JSON list of C-alpha atoms in Angstrom, two decimals:
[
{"chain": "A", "resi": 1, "resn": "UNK", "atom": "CA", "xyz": [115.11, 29.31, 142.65]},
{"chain": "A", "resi": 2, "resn": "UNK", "atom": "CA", "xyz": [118.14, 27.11, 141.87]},
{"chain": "A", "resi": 3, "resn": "UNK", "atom": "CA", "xyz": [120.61, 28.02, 139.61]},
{"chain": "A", "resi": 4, "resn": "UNK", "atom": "CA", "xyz": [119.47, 27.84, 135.75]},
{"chain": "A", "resi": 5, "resn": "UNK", "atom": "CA", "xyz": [120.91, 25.48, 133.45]},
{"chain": "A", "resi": 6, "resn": "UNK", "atom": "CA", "xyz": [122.92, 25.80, 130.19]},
{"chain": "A", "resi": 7, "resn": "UNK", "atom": "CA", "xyz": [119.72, 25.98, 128.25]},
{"chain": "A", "resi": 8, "resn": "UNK", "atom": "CA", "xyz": [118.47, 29.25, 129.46]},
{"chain": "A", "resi": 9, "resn": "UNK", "atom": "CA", "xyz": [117.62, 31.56, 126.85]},
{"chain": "A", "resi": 10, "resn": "UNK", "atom": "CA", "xyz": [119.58, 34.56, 128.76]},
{"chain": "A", "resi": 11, "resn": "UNK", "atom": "CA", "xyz": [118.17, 37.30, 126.74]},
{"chain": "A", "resi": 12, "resn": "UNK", "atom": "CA", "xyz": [116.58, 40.81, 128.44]},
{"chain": "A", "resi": 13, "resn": "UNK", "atom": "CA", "xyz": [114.81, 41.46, 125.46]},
{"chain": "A", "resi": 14, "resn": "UNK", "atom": "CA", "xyz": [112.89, 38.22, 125.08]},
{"chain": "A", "resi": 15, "resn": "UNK", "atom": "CA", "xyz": [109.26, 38.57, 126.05]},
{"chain": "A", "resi": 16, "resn": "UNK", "atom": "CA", "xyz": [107.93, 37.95, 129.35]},
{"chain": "A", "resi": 17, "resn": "UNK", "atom": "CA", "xyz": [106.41, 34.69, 128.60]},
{"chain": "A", "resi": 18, "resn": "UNK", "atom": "CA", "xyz": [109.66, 33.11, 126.60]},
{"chain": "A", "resi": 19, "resn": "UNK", "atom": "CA", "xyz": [112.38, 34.20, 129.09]},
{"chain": "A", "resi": 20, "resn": "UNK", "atom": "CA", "xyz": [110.22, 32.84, 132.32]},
{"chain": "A", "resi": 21, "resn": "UNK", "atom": "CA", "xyz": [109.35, 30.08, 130.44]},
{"chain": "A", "resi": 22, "resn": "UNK", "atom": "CA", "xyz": [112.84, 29.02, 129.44]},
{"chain": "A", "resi": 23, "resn": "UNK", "atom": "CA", "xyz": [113.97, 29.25, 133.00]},
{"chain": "A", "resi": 24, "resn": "UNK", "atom": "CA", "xyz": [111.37, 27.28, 134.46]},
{"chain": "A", "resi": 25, "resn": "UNK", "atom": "CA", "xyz": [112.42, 24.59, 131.93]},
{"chain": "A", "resi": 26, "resn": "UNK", "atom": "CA", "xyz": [116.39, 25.13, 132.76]},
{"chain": "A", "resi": 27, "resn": "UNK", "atom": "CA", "xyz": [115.59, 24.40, 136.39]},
{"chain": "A", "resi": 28, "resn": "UNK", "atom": "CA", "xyz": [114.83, 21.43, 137.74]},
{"chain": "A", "resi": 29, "resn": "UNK", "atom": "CA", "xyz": [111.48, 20.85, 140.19]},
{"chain": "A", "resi": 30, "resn": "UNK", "atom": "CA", "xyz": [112.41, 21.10, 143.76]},
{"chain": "A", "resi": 31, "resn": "UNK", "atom": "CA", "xyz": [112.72, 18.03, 145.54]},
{"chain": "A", "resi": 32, "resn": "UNK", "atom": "CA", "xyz": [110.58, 18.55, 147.79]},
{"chain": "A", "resi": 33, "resn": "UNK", "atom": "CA", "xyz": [107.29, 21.00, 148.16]},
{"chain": "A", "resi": 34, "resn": "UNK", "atom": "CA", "xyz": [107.16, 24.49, 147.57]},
{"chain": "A", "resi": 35, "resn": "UNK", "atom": "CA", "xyz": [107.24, 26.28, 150.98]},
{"chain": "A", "resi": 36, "resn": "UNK", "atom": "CA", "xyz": [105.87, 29.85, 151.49]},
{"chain": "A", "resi": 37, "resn": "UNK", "atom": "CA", "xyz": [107.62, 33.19, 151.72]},
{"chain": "A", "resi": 38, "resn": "UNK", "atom": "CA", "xyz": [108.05, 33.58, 154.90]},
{"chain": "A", "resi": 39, "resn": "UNK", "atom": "CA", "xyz": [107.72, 37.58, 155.16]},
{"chain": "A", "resi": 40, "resn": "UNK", "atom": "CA", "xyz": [104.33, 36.68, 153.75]},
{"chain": "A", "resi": 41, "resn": "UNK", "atom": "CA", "xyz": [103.87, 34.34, 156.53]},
{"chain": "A", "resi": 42, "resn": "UNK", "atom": "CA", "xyz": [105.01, 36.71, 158.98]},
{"chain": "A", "resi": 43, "resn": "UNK", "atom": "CA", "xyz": [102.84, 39.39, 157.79]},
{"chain": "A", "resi": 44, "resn": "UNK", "atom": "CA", "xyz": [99.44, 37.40, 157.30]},
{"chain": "A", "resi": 45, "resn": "UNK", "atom": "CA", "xyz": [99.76, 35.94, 161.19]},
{"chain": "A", "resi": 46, "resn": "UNK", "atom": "CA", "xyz": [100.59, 39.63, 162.39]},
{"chain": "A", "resi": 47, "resn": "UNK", "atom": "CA", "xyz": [97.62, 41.21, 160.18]},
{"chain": "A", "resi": 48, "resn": "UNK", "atom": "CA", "xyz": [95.25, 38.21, 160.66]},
{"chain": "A", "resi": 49, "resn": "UNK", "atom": "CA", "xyz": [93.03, 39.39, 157.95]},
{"chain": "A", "resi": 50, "resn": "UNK", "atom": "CA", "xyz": [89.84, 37.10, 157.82]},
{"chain": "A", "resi": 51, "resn": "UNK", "atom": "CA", "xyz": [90.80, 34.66, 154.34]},
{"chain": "A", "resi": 52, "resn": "UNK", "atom": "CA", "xyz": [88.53, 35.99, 151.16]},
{"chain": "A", "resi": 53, "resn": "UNK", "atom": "CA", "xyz": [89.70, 36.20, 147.60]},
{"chain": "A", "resi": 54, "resn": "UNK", "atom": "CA", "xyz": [93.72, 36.32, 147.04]},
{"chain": "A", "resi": 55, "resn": "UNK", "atom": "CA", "xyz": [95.36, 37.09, 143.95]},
{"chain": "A", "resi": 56, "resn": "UNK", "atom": "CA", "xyz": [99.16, 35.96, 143.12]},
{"chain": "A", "resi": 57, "resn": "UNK", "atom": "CA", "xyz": [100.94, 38.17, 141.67]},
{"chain": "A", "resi": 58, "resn": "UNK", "atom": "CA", "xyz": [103.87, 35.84, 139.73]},
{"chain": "A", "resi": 59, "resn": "UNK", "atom": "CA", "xyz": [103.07, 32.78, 141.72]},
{"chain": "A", "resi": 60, "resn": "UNK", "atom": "CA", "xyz": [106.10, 30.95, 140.67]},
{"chain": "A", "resi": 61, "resn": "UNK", "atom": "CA", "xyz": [105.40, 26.60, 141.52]},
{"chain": "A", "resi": 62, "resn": "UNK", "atom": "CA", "xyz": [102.83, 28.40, 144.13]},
{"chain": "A", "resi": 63, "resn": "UNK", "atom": "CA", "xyz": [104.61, 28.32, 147.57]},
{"chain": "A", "resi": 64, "resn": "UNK", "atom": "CA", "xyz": [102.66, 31.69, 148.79]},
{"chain": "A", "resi": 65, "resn": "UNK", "atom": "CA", "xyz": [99.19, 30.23, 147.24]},
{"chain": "A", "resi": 66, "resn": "UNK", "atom": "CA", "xyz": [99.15, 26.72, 148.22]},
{"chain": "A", "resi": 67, "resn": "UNK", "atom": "CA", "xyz": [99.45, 27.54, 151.98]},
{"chain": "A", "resi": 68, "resn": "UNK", "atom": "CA", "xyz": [96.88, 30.33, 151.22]},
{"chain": "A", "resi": 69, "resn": "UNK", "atom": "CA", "xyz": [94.59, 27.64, 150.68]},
{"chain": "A", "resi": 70, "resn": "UNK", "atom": "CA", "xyz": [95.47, 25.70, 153.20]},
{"chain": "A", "resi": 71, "resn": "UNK", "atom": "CA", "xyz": [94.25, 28.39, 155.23]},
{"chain": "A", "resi": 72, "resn": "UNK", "atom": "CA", "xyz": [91.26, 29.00, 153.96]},
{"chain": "A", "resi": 73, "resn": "UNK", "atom": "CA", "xyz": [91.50, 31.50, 151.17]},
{"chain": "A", "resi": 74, "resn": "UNK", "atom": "CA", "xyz": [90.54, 31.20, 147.31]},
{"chain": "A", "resi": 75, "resn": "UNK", "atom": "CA", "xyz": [93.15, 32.08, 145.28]},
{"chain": "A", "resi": 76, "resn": "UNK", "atom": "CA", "xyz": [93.75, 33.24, 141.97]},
{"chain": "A", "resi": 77, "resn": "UNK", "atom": "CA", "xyz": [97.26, 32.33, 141.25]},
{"chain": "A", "resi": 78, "resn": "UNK", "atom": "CA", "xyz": [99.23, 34.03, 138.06]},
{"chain": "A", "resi": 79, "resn": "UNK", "atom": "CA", "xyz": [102.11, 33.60, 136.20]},
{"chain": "A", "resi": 80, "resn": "UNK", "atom": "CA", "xyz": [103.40, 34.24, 132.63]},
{"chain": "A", "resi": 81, "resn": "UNK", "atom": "CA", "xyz": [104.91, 31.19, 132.43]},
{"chain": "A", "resi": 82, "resn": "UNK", "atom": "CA", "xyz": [103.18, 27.71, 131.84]},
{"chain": "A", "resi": 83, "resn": "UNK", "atom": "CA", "xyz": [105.40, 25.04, 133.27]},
{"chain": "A", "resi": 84, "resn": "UNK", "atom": "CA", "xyz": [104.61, 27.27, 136.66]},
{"chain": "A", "resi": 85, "resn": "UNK", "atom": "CA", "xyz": [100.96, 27.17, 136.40]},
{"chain": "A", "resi": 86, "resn": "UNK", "atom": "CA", "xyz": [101.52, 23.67, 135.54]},
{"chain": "A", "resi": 87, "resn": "UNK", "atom": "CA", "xyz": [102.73, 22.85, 138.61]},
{"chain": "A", "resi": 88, "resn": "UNK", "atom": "CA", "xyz": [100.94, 24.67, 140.66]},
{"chain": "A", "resi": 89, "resn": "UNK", "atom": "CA", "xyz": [97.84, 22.97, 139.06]},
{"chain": "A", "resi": 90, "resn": "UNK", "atom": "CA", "xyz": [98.93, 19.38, 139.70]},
{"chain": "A", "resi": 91, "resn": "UNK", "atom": "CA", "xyz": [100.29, 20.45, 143.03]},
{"chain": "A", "resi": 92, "resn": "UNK", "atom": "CA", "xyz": [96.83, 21.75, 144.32]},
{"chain": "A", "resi": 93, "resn": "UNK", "atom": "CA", "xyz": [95.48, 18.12, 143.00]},
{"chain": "A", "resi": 94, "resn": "UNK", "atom": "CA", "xyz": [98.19, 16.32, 145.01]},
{"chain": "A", "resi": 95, "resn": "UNK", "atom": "CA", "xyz": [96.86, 18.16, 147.98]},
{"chain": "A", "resi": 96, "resn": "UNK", "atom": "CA", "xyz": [93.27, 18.49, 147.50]},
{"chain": "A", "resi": 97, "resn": "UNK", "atom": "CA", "xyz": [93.08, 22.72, 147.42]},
{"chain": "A", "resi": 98, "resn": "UNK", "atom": "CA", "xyz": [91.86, 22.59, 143.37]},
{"chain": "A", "resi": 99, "resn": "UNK", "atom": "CA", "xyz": [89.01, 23.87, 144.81]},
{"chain": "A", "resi": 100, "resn": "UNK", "atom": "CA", "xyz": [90.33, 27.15, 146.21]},
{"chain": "A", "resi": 101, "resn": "UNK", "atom": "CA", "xyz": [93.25, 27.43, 143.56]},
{"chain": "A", "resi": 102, "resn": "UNK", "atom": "CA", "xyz": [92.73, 28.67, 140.00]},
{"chain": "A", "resi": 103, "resn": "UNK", "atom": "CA", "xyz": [96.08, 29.01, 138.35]},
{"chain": "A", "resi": 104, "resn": "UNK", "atom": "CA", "xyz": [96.71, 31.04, 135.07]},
{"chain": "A", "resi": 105, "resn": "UNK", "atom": "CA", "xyz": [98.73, 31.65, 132.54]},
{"chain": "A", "resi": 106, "resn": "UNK", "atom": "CA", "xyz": [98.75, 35.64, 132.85]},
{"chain": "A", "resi": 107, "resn": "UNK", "atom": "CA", "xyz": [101.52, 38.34, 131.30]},
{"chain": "A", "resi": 108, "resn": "UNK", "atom": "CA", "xyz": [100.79, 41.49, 133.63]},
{"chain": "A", "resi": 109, "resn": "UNK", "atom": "CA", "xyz": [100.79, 43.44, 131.27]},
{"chain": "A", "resi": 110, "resn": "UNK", "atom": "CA", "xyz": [97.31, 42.53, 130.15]},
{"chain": "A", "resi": 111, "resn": "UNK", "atom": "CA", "xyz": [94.23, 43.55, 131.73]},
{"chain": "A", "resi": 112, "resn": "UNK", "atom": "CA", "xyz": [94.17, 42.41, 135.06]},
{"chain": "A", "resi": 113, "resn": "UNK", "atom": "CA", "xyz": [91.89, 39.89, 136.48]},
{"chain": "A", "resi": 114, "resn": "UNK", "atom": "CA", "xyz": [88.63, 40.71, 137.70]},
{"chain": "A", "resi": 115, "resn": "UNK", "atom": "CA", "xyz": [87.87, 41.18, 141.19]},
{"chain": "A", "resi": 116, "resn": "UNK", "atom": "CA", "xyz": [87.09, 42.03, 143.46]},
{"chain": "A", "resi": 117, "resn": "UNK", "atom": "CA", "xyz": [89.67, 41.11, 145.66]},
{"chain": "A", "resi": 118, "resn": "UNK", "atom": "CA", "xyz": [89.83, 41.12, 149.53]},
{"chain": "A", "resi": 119, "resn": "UNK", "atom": "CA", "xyz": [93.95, 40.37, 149.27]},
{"chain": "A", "resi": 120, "resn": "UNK", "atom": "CA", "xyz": [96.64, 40.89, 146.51]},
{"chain": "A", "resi": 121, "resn": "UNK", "atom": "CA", "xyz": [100.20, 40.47, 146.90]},
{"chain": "A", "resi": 122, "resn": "UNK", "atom": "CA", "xyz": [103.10, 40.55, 144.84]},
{"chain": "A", "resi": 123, "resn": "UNK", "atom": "CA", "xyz": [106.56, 38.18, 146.81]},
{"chain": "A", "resi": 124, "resn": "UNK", "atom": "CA", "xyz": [109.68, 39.10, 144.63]},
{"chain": "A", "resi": 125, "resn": "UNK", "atom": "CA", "xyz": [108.01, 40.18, 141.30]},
{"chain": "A", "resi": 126, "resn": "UNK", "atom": "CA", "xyz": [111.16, 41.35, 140.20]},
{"chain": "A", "resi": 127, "resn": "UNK", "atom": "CA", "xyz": [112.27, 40.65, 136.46]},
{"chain": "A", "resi": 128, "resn": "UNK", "atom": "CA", "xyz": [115.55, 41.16, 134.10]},
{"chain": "A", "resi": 129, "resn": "UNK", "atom": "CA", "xyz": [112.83, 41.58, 131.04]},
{"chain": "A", "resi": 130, "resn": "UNK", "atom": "CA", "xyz": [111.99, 45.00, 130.67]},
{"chain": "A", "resi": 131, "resn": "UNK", "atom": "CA", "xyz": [108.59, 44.94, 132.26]},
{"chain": "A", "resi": 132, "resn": "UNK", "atom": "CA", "xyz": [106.58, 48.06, 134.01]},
{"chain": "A", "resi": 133, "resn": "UNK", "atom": "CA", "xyz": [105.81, 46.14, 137.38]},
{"chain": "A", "resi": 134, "resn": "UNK", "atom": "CA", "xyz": [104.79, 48.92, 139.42]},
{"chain": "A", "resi": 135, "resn": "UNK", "atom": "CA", "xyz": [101.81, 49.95, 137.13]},
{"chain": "A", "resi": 136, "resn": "UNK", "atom": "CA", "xyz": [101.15, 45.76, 136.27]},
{"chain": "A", "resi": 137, "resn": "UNK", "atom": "CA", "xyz": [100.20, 45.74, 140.65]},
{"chain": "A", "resi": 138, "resn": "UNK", "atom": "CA", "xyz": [98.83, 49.33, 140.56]},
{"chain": "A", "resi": 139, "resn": "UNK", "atom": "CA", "xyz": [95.90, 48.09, 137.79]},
{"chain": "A", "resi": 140, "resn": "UNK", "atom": "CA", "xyz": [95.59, 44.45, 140.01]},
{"chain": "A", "resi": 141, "resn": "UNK", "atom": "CA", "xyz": [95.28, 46.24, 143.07]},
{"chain": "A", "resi": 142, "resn": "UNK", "atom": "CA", "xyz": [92.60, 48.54, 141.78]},
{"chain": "A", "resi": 143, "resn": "UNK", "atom": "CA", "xyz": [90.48, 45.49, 142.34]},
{"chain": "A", "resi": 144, "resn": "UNK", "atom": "CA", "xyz": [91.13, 45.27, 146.12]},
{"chain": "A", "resi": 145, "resn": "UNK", "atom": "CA", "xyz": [87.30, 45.98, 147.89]},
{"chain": "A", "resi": 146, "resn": "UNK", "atom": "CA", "xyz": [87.18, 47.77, 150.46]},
{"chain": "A", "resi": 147, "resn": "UNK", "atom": "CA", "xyz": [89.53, 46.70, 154.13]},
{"chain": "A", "resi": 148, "resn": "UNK", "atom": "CA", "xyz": [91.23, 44.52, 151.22]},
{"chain": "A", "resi": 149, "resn": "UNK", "atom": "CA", "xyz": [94.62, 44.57, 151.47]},
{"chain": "A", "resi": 150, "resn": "UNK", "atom": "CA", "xyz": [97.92, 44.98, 149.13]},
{"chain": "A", "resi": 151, "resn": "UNK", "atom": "CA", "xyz": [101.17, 43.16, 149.95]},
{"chain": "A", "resi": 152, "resn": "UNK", "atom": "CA", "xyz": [104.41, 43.79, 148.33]},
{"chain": "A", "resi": 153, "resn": "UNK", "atom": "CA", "xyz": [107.52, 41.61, 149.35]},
{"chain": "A", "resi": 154, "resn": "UNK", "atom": "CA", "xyz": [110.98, 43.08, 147.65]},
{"chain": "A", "resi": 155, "resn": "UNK", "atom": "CA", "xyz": [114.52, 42.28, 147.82]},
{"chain": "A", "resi": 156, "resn": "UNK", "atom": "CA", "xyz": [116.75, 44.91, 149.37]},
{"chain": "A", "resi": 157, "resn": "UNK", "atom": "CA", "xyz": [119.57, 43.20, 149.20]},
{"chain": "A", "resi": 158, "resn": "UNK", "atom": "CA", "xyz": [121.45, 40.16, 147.01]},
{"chain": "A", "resi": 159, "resn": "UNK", "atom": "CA", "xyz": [122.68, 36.84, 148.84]},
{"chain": "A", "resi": 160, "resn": "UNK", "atom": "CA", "xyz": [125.93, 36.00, 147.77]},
{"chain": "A", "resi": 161, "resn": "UNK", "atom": "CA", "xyz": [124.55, 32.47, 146.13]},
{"chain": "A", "resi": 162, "resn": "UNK", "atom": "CA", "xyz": [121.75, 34.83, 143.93]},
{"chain": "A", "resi": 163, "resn": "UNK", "atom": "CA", "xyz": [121.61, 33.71, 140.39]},
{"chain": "A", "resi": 164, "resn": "UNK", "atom": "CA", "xyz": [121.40, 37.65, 138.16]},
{"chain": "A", "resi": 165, "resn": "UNK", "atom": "CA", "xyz": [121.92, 37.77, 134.39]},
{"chain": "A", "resi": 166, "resn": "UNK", "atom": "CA", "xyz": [124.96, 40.10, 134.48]},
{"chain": "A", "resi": 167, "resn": "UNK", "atom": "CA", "xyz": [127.56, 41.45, 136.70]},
{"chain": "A", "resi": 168, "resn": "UNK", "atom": "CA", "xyz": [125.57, 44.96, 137.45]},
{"chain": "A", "resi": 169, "resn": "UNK", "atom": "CA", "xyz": [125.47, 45.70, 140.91]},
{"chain": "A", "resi": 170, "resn": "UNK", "atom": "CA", "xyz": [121.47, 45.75, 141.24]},
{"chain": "A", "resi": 171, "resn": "UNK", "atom": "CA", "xyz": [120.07, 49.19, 142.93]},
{"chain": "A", "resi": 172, "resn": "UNK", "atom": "CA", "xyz": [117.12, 48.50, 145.50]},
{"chain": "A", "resi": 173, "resn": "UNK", "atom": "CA", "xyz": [114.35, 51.07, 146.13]},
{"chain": "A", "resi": 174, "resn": "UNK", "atom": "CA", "xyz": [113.62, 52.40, 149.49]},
{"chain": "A", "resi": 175, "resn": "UNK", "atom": "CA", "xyz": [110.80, 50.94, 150.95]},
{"chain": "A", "resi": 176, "resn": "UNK", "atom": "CA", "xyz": [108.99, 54.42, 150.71]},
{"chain": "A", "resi": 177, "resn": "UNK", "atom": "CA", "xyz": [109.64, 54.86, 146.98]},
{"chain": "A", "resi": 178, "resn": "UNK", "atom": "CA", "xyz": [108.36, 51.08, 146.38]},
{"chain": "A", "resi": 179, "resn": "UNK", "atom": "CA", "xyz": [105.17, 52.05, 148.42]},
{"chain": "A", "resi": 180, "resn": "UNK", "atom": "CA", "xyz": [104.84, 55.41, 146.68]},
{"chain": "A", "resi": 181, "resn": "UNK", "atom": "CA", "xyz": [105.25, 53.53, 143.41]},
{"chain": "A", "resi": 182, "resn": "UNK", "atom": "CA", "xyz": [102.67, 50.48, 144.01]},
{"chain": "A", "resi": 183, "resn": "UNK", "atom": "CA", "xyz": [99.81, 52.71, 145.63]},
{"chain": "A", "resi": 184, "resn": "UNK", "atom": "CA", "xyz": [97.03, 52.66, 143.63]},
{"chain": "A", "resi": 185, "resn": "UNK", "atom": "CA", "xyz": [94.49, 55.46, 143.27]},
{"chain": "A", "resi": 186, "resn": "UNK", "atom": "CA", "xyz": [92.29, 55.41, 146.72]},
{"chain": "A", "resi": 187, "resn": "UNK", "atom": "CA", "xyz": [92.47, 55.84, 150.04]},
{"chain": "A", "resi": 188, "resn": "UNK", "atom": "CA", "xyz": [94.89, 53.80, 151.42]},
{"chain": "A", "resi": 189, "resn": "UNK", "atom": "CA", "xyz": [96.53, 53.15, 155.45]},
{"chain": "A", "resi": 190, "resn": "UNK", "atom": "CA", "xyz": [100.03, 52.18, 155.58]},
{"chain": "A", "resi": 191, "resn": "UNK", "atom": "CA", "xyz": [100.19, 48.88, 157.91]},
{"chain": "A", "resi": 192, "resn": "UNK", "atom": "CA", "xyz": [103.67, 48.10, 157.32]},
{"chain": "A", "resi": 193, "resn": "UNK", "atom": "CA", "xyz": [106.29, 50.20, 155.16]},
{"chain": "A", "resi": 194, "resn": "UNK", "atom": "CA", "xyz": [109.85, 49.51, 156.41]},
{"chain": "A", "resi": 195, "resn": "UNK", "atom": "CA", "xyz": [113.37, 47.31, 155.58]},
{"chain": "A", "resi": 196, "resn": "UNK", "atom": "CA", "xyz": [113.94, 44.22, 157.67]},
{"chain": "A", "resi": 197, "resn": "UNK", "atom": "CA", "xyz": [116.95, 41.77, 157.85]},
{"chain": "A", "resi": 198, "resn": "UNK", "atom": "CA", "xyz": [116.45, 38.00, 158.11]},
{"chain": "A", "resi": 199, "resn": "UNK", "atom": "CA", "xyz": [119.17, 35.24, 157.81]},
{"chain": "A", "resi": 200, "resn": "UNK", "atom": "CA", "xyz": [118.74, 33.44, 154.78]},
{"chain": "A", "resi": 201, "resn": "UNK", "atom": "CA", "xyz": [119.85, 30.06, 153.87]},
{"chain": "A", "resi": 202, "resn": "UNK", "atom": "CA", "xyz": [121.72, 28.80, 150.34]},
{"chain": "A", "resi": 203, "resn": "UNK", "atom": "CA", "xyz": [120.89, 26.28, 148.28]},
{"chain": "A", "resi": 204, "resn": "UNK", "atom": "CA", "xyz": [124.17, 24.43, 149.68]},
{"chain": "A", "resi": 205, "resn": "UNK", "atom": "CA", "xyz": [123.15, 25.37, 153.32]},
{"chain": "A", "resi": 206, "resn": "UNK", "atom": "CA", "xyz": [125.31, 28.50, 153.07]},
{"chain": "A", "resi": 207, "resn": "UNK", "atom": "CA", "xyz": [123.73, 31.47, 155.46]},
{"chain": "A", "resi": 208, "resn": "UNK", "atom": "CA", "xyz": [124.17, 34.79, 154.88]},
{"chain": "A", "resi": 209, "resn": "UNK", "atom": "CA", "xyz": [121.80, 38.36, 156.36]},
{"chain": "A", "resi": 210, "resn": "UNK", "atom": "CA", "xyz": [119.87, 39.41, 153.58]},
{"chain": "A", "resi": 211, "resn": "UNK", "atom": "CA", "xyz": [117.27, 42.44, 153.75]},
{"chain": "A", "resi": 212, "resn": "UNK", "atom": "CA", "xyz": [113.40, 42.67, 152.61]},
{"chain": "A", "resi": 213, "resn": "UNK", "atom": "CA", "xyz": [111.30, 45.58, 151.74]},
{"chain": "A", "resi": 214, "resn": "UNK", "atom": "CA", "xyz": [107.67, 44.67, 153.40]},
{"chain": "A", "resi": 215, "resn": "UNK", "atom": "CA", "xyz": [105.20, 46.96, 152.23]},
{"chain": "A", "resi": 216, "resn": "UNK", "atom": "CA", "xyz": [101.12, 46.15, 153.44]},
{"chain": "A", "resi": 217, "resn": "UNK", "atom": "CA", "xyz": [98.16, 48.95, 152.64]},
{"chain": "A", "resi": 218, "resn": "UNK", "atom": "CA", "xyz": [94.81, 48.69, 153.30]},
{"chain": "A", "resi": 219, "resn": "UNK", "atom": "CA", "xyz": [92.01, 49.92, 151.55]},
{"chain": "A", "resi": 220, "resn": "UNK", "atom": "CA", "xyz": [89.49, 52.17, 153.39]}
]
């Protein structure tokens, strides 16, 4: 996401809802379509799990869930913010996936959707508003059926150009505490559970190596 704009609310203890919401209005649509995470990419082609139900955890203008559709899958796409379901909406119209997208206005810290799920995944869900994210996947993911799978994409490191709402120097969970955190009740196999560097690019073209926590469990 581009830099916000001078009317950012920038206030931790704002709700979920106003904070997100005010920064989707500071920042401008991209210019051009969203584009998927590409660790989710990467891990859907190397996991090739047959397309079922999704759920979005935080789906942002819906990168990760349009091309989920595109591929076949029906997605429930969330956020707590409305301008993002907004666009996610009109964006699955522009391309004809309204039938496999339903996007929602969602705070995760209400019940979570009902399932059952055969995928739910979670691509940066990180927030300056206080906000119990582990548990908020934990109680989605308890809706993943059976040889469903959970996918959780984290930073593990900040790229110089990263937008943050103060000066603290950010602390980034091991990719074992993140899975140990996420894991829902259940039996669960570990598919992927490591820290991998990729070469990131800037909104002004600037590169830099930035690392990922890429954490995938499947339910047996």
């Amino acid at each position: 996401m581009s830099t916000p704009g001078p009317d950012l609310k920038l206030d931790p203890t704002a709700s979920s809802s106003e904070f997100w919401e005010s920064l989707y209005q500071s920042v401008p649509p991209p210019p051009t379509a969203p584009c998927p995470n590409v660790r989710l990419v990467e891990l859907i082609h190397e996991l090739a799990p047959t397309p079922g139900r999704a759920c979005d955890l935080g789906c942002g203008r819906g990168g990760d869930a349009l091309w989920l559709a595109s591929t076949g899958w029906q997605v429930t796409a969330l956020d707590v913010a409305a301008t993002a379901v907004a666009a996610v909406n009109a964006a699955a119209d522009e391309r004809d996936l309204s039938d496999r997208i339903r996007a929602e206005q969602h705070d995760l810290a209400d019940p979570p959707p009902e399932g059952p799920f055969d995928l739910v995944y979670a691509c940066y869900l990180h927030s300056p508003v206080a906000f119990d994210r582990d548990d908020a996947i934990r109680r989605v993911a308890e809706r993943i059926a059976t040889g469903g799978r959970l996918i959780v994409i984290d930073h593990a490191s900040i790229a110089p150009w990263s937008w943050r709402l103060n000066d603290d120097e950010p602390r980034f969970p091991s990719p074992d505490e993140t899975r140990e955190a996420v894991t829902p009740s259940g039996h669960w196999n570990t598919e992927r559970c490591e820290r991998a560097e990729r070469l990131a690019t800037g909104p002004d073209q600037q590169t830099a190596t930035v690392a990922d926590n890429l954490i995938a469990l499947r339910r047996s």
